[in-house]
Every structure is written in structure tokens, then in C-alpha cells.
Tab-separated table of C-alpha atoms in Angstrom:
chain	number	residue	atom	x	y	z
A	1	MET	CA	142.110	96.647	73.478
A	2	LEU	CA	141.310	99.141	75.881
A	3	GLU	CA	143.540	98.844	79.176
A	4	ARG	CA	143.933	100.148	82.362
A	5	ASN	CA	147.057	101.587	81.801
A	6	HIS	CA	145.536	103.701	79.053
A	7	LEU	CA	143.302	105.337	82.028
A	8	HIS	CA	146.123	106.008	84.045
A	9	ILE	CA	147.987	107.808	81.221
A	10	ILE	CA	144.780	109.628	80.433
A	11	LYS	CA	144.345	110.840	84.225
A	12	GLU	CA	147.576	111.959	84.590
A	13	VAL	CA	148.324	113.801	81.626
A	14	LYS	CA	145.088	115.845	82.491
A	15	ARG	CA	146.156	116.526	86.188
A	16	LEU	CA	149.432	117.221	85.556
A	17	LYS	CA	148.760	118.774	81.912
A	18	SER	CA	152.305	117.386	80.582
A	19	VAL	CA	152.718	114.255	78.988
A	20	THR	CA	156.335	114.298	80.495
A	21	ALA	CA	155.311	114.998	84.089
A	22	ALA	CA	152.769	112.146	83.619
A	23	ALA	CA	155.173	109.922	82.323
A	24	GLU	CA	157.664	110.531	85.707
A	25	SER	CA	154.422	110.198	87.701
A	26	LEU	CA	154.078	106.701	86.513
A	27	ASN	CA	157.656	105.615	86.164
A	28	LEU	CA	157.613	105.410	82.691
A	29	SER	CA	159.881	107.229	79.645
A	30	GLN	CA	157.826	109.708	77.515
A	31	SER	CA	158.643	107.710	74.509
A	32	ALA	CA	156.671	104.285	76.199
A	33	VAL	CA	153.854	107.021	77.195
A	34	SER	CA	153.570	108.374	73.873
A	35	HIS	CA	153.529	105.025	72.081
A	36	THR	CA	151.177	103.635	74.432
A	37	ILE	CA	148.559	106.399	73.539
A	38	ALA	CA	149.496	106.504	69.707
A	39	LYS	CA	148.938	102.302	69.805
A	40	LEU	CA	145.407	102.830	70.832
A	41	GLU	CA	144.807	105.979	68.798
A	42	ARG	CA	145.635	103.652	65.745
A	43	ARG	CA	143.812	100.763	67.430
A	44	PHE	CA	140.400	102.881	67.494
A	45	GLY	CA	140.822	105.305	64.476
A	46	VAL	CA	140.748	108.698	66.924
A	47	LYS	CA	142.705	111.447	68.546
A	48	LEU	CA	142.677	111.772	72.266
A	49	TRP	CA	144.394	115.318	72.092
A	50	HIS	CA	146.111	117.529	69.782
A	51	ARG	CA	148.656	120.358	71.144
A	52	LYS	CA	147.380	123.970	70.759
A	53	GLY	CA	150.634	126.169	71.773
A	54	ASN	CA	151.776	124.840	75.131
A	55	THR	CA	148.455	123.503	75.874
A	56	LEU	CA	146.752	119.767	75.265
A	57	VAL	CA	143.470	120.039	74.132
A	58	TYR	CA	141.154	116.848	74.523
A	59	SER	CA	139.222	115.842	71.523
A	60	GLN	CA	135.746	114.247	72.371
A	61	ALA	CA	137.157	110.801	72.509
A	62	GLY	CA	139.768	111.874	75.095
A	63	LEU	CA	137.111	113.656	77.156
A	64	TYR	CA	135.079	110.440	77.398
A	65	LEU	CA	138.132	108.389	78.071
A	66	LEU	CA	139.092	110.987	80.900
A	67	SER	CA	135.715	110.960	82.301
A	68	LEU	CA	135.850	106.804	82.676
A	69	ALA	CA	139.277	107.218	83.974
A	70	ASP	CA	137.925	109.480	86.750
A	71	LYS	CA	135.516	106.779	87.836
A	72	MET	CA	137.263	103.551	87.061
A	73	VAL	CA	140.406	104.396	88.393
A	74	THR	CA	139.355	105.079	91.759
A	75	GLU	CA	137.059	101.852	91.602
A	76	PHE	CA	140.116	99.786	90.789
A	77	GLU	CA	141.974	101.361	93.436
A	78	HIS	CA	139.029	100.720	96.186
A	79	ALA	CA	138.939	97.296	94.585
A	80	GLU	CA	142.813	96.600	95.208
A	81	ARG	CA	142.630	97.898	98.944
A	82	VAL	CA	139.337	95.458	99.303
A	83	LEU	CA	141.397	92.466	97.930
A	84	GLN	CA	144.256	93.549	100.194
A	85	GLU	CA	141.720	93.670	103.108
A	86	PHE	CA	140.551	90.284	102.191
A	87	ALA	CA	143.844	88.780	102.230
A	88	GLN	CA	144.909	90.280	105.442
A	89	GLY	CA	141.395	89.482	106.979
A	90	ARG	CA	140.372	92.693	107.810
A	91	ARG	CA	136.949	92.535	105.684
A	92	GLY	CA	134.547	90.010	104.753
A	93	ILE	CA	131.142	88.415	106.357
A	94	MET	CA	131.020	86.396	109.203
A	95	ARG	CA	127.851	84.275	109.303
A	96	ILE	CA	127.422	82.531	112.992
A	97	GLY	CA	125.381	79.885	114.032
A	98	MET	CA	124.352	79.156	116.938
A	99	GLU	CA	123.199	75.608	118.603
A	100	CYS	CA	122.234	76.765	121.894
A	101	HIS	CA	119.384	79.547	123.149
A	102	PRO	CA	121.231	80.810	126.043
A	103	CYS	CA	124.131	81.325	123.832
A	104	GLU	CA	122.383	84.042	122.051
A	105	GLN	CA	121.987	86.366	124.831
A	106	TRP	CA	125.443	85.775	125.786
A	107	LEU	CA	126.490	86.900	121.909
A	108	MET	CA	124.660	90.123	122.153
A	109	GLY	CA	126.726	90.932	124.999
A	110	LYS	CA	129.949	90.310	122.951
A	111	ILE	CA	129.376	91.135	119.667
A	112	GLN	CA	129.497	94.807	120.151
A	113	GLN	CA	133.042	95.157	120.941
A	114	PHE	CA	133.766	92.713	118.029
A	115	LEU	CA	131.762	95.125	115.670
A	116	LYS	CA	133.566	98.340	116.603
A	117	ALA	CA	136.954	96.462	116.097
A	118	TRP	CA	136.101	95.115	112.453
A	119	PRO	CA	134.018	97.650	111.128
A	120	GLU	CA	134.545	96.455	107.378
A	121	VAL	CA	133.537	92.636	108.301
A	122	ASP	CA	129.543	92.164	108.087
A	123	VAL	CA	128.043	89.645	110.976
A	124	GLU	CA	125.123	87.698	109.759
A	125	ILE	CA	123.422	85.606	112.735
A	126	LYS	CA	121.538	81.985	111.966
A	127	SER	CA	119.383	81.304	115.452
A	128	ALA	CA	117.549	78.436	113.931
A	129	PHE	CA	118.437	76.000	116.672
A	130	ARG	CA	117.428	72.869	115.469
A	131	PHE	CA	119.745	72.954	112.514
A	132	ASP	CA	122.946	70.715	112.321
A	133	GLY	CA	125.545	73.014	112.897
A	134	ILE	CA	128.213	70.788	112.317
A	135	ALA	CA	126.934	69.901	108.767
A	136	ALA	CA	126.208	73.651	108.134
A	137	LEU	CA	130.149	74.541	109.204
A	138	LYS	CA	131.507	71.841	107.051
A	139	ALA	CA	129.482	72.748	104.134
A	140	ASN	CA	130.205	76.756	104.411
A	141	GLU	CA	126.680	77.471	105.120
A	142	ILE	CA	128.046	79.344	108.356
A	143	ASP	CA	131.525	80.615	109.136
A	144	VAL	CA	131.547	80.378	113.128
A	145	LEU	CA	129.438	77.998	115.185
A	146	ILE	CA	128.567	78.672	119.000
A	147	THR	CA	127.792	75.330	120.907
A	148	PRO	CA	127.986	73.838	124.072
A	149	ASP	CA	128.457	70.438	122.220
A	150	PRO	CA	131.727	70.408	120.309
A	151	VAL	CA	132.397	67.251	118.115
A	152	ASN	CA	135.786	66.278	116.890
A	153	THR	CA	135.457	66.573	113.203
A	154	GLU	CA	138.529	66.707	110.510
A	155	GLY	CA	138.975	70.154	109.198
A	156	LEU	CA	137.105	71.841	112.184
A	157	ASN	CA	138.799	73.476	115.089
A	158	PHE	CA	136.588	74.293	118.492
A	159	ARG	CA	137.958	76.279	121.142
A	160	SER	CA	136.329	76.558	124.562
A	161	VAL	CA	135.700	80.285	125.341
A	162	PHE	CA	134.433	80.163	128.921
A	163	ASN	CA	133.053	77.425	131.292
A	164	TYR	CA	129.511	77.698	133.605
A	165	ASN	CA	127.803	75.536	135.449
A	166	LEU	CA	124.228	74.550	134.481
A	167	CYS	CA	121.792	74.473	137.287
A	168	ILE	CA	117.957	73.967	137.732
A	169	VAL	CA	116.135	77.332	138.086
A	170	VAL	CA	113.379	77.108	140.698
A	171	SER	CA	110.937	79.923	142.098
A	172	GLU	CA	110.950	81.013	145.798
A	173	GLN	CA	107.716	79.006	146.310
A	174	ASN	CA	109.295	75.952	145.173
A	175	PRO	CA	110.131	73.211	147.926
A	176	LEU	CA	113.424	72.887	146.372
A	177	TYR	CA	114.284	76.514	146.947
A	178	ASN	CA	116.077	76.189	149.996
A	179	LYS	CA	118.291	73.191	149.089
A	180	ALA	CA	122.196	73.129	148.320
A	181	PHE	CA	121.830	71.304	145.340
A	182	VAL	CA	119.272	68.784	143.532
A	183	THR	CA	119.370	65.357	143.220
A	184	ALA	CA	117.634	63.387	140.250
A	185	GLN	CA	115.113	62.359	142.688
A	186	ASP	CA	114.044	65.551	143.395
A	187	LEU	CA	113.014	66.113	139.814
A	188	GLU	CA	110.409	63.068	139.746
A	189	ASP	CA	107.591	65.455	140.417
A	190	GLN	CA	108.890	68.096	138.746
A	191	ILE	CA	107.640	69.765	135.199
A	192	LEU	CA	111.092	70.636	133.477
A	193	TYR	CA	111.602	73.465	130.926
A	194	THR	CA	114.366	72.857	128.479
A	195	VAL	CA	115.443	74.407	125.188
A	196	PRO	CA	113.839	72.474	122.200
A	197	VAL	CA	116.483	69.718	121.353
A	198	GLY	CA	116.705	65.942	121.464
A	199	TYR	CA	117.111	64.407	124.610
A	200	ASN	CA	120.642	63.018	123.471
A	201	ARG	CA	121.595	66.955	123.519
A	202	LEU	CA	120.490	67.938	126.812
A	203	ASP	CA	123.340	67.526	129.646
A	204	VAL	CA	120.759	67.309	132.286
A	205	TYR	CA	119.312	64.168	131.025
A	206	THR	CA	122.705	62.700	129.230
A	207	ARG	CA	124.322	63.491	132.813
A	208	PHE	CA	122.348	63.563	135.762
A	209	LEU	CA	118.749	61.744	135.050
A	210	ASP	CA	119.845	59.000	132.738
A	211	PRO	CA	122.550	57.819	134.866
A	212	ALA	CA	119.978	57.777	137.752
A	213	ASN	CA	117.510	56.035	135.643
A	214	VAL	CA	115.165	59.288	136.609
A	215	GLN	CA	112.514	61.026	134.514
A	216	PRO	CA	111.055	64.418	135.600
A	217	ARG	CA	106.858	64.312	135.879
A	218	ARG	CA	107.013	66.106	132.241
A	219	ARG	CA	109.326	67.592	129.960
A	220	VAL	CA	108.210	71.197	128.091
A	221	PRO	CA	110.645	72.132	125.550
A	222	ILE	CA	110.037	76.050	125.330
A	223	GLU	CA	111.982	78.258	122.509
A	224	SER	CA	112.322	81.681	124.791
A	225	THR	CA	114.621	81.477	127.707
A	226	GLU	CA	112.630	84.694	128.810
A	227	MET	CA	108.957	82.764	128.993
A	228	MET	CA	110.918	80.009	130.646
A	229	LEU	CA	112.144	82.131	133.494
A	230	GLN	CA	108.829	83.523	133.532
A	231	LEU	CA	106.900	80.163	134.317
A	232	VAL	CA	109.444	79.124	136.719
A	233	SER	CA	108.986	82.358	138.369
A	234	ALA	CA	104.811	81.588	138.541
A	235	ASN	CA	106.063	78.065	140.348
A	236	ARG	CA	104.404	76.282	137.050
A	237	GLY	CA	107.721	73.915	136.810
A	238	VAL	CA	111.688	74.141	137.102
A	239	ALA	CA	114.032	74.715	134.268
A	240	ALA	CA	117.913	73.748	133.217
A	241	LEU	CA	119.530	76.807	132.382
A	242	PRO	CA	122.810	78.164	132.586
A	243	GLU	CA	123.930	79.691	136.010
A	244	TRP	CA	124.962	83.180	134.752
A	245	LEU	CA	122.060	83.467	132.915
A	246	VAL	CA	119.939	83.009	135.929
A	247	SER	CA	122.038	85.378	138.232
A	248	SER	CA	120.752	88.270	136.088
A	249	HIS	CA	117.001	87.707	136.584
A	250	GLU	CA	117.008	86.137	140.466
A	251	SER	CA	115.789	89.362	142.262
A	252	ARG	CA	113.771	90.601	139.453
A	253	LEU	CA	111.622	87.034	139.132
A	254	GLY	CA	111.988	85.732	142.622
A	255	ILE	CA	113.784	82.942	141.177
A	256	LYS	CA	116.838	81.196	142.159
A	257	GLY	CA	119.326	78.697	140.531
A	258	ILE	CA	120.498	75.657	142.362
A	259	ARG	CA	123.486	73.391	141.454
A	260	ILE	CA	122.745	70.094	139.891
A	261	GLY	CA	124.189	67.279	141.778
A	262	ASN	CA	126.926	67.605	144.709
A	263	LYS	CA	129.516	68.348	142.653
A	264	GLY	CA	127.623	70.424	139.870
A	265	LEU	CA	127.290	70.029	136.143
A	266	GLN	CA	130.055	72.341	134.378
A	267	LYS	CA	129.577	73.262	130.858
A	268	SER	CA	131.547	75.526	128.101
A	269	VAL	CA	130.737	77.336	125.281
A	270	ASN	CA	132.826	76.819	122.297
A	271	VAL	CA	133.577	78.535	119.155
A	272	GLY	CA	134.085	76.185	116.258
A	273	VAL	CA	135.485	77.371	112.515
A	274	ARG	CA	136.904	75.658	109.904
A	275	ASP	CA	140.620	74.958	109.918
A	276	ASP	CA	141.536	77.248	106.833
A	277	ASP	CA	139.790	80.133	108.315
A	278	LEU	CA	141.828	80.143	111.311
A	279	GLN	CA	144.146	82.288	109.472
A	280	LEU	CA	141.823	85.174	108.829
A	281	ASP	CA	142.617	87.659	111.057
A	282	TYR	CA	138.897	88.946	111.753
A	283	VAL	CA	138.023	85.140	112.831
A	284	LYS	CA	141.031	85.155	115.655
A	285	GLY	CA	139.620	88.766	116.550
A	286	PHE	CA	136.116	87.274	117.173
A	287	ILE	CA	137.314	84.271	118.853
A	288	GLU	CA	139.600	86.937	121.514
A	289	SER	CA	136.638	88.986	122.179
A	290	THR	CA	134.693	86.252	123.364
A	291	ARG	CA	137.217	85.050	125.784
A	292	SER	CA	136.578	87.583	128.318
A	293	ASN	CA	134.192	86.506	131.488
A	294	VAL	CA	130.639	86.677	130.959
């Protein structure tokens, strides 16, 4: 059977032009090398080389194996390096799922730092916001979950990477514009734009409107945060969005984010991974790269 050590020997003999030198290079005895090649020749009934004076002359079979060795030995060495990088957490594919629309814009501001630091790690992003991120993470469909709503689940680890305040975004023409904070009753006659998820996952409902037993005039789910902001700018309604996202658009669109309730409504962005993946260096590197301020 042709084995990898045969290719190593043939390549070293060619490089060093000597069986003795090749044996020394491979930390083998000359007799061990000669015996290995002789056994291979007997197995297939071919000669790989013969001596012509002090020169080794390769047969057609020897030249064929030499060309194979030139390719395969390099491939084996590369494969070993790749496997070591996998083991060290330096190489892999990281599939990121996101459960919040604003998180996508936030992630785009962070991902460049990670891509530069981990050039051998491929990144895929799943931004289908209606999917069940917890189930996808447990089923190995994604490797990292970005979510404002972590769930204490066996086998999963969630870490908060930054906190933010949810706010109500209004235009300069809206009567609420000059208020220091909005009450639940302030939204009764407003059209409220939100991200397209269930009511039970909208904090503006579960933590603000529902406890006060108040509903807005109408709720309109919208996929695009930019479209949401444009509608608010045109004074078509108000939106519930992170304060950090709104602040970068205020002067351009003539809008403002107003605190929700007297004490505000604080949220956090969390990175969730499987417990087993916490040992991977690039996963730890990704979490670390997301911890800086927005």
C-alpha cells in the first residue's frame, strides 16, 4: 500500500540527491529508508530509481511518484496546519443569526474589527428576524445569536455586550417632541411603528403599554429601520427604537428620541453561543470585539 511516508522519502531523496542525506533529514536510518523503498518496489513490481555512478536516475514509476509527492506532501502539510488552526480556534465558519433589526446595523459597525483580526474565519449572517434563534442555536443551524432577549437555556451561554435605552422616536411636528419623557397614555392616539415580531417580544408593549392597559391607535410592523425613520420624519407616526440608533439620524431627519417613562426603558444586546464553543478562540474574539461602546 502506498503511504505518506513513501512520498516523503521520495521527495527528500530527490531534493538532497542522496538516500543517506534523505534518511538524516527524516530522522531515519539509511537501512530503514532503503528497506521501505525496497518493500514498496516489491509490492508493485517496479523500480523507482537506479544508480548511474554517483547519480540516482528515476524510472517512469519513480518520476510519477515524485510528481505526486510534490503535490500531496504539500497538501498534507497544509491540511495539518489547518487542523491545528481548527483545534486552536484560529480557523472555522461562524454563522451569525440576529433576532433584532437594529442589531444588524450595530453588527456592521463591529464586524470589520473581527474580520481583520481573524482572516481565516469565514462569517455568514442570517438576518431572517422571524426565525427562532434559540432553536437554531441549539440545532447547530447558527453558531452565534445576537438578541436583546436572552433565554436561560441549558447548553447555551449568553453574555451582555452593551446596554441601551429604548426610546419613542417622534418628528419635530409631533406634539410629543418637547416632552422629557412619554407616558403610555401619550401613545393612545399615535400610530406606532415597530419591528415585525410578536407583541410578546416587544418591550414597548410588555414593559410599558400592557402594564398600563393602553394600546396605541394602530401598530404597523416594518422590516426596514430606515423606512421607519422616514415615516416618523414625515410625521406619519412614532417608532420604538434604540436610542443609539436614533441619535445618528436626528439632525438629518428632524426627529428625536424621547425617553420611555420617567425612568426609561433599558435593554441590552446579548451574544449567545453554545457552551461547547466557548473554548474556540475566534468565538471569544468575536465576543470581545462586540463589547466596546456603540
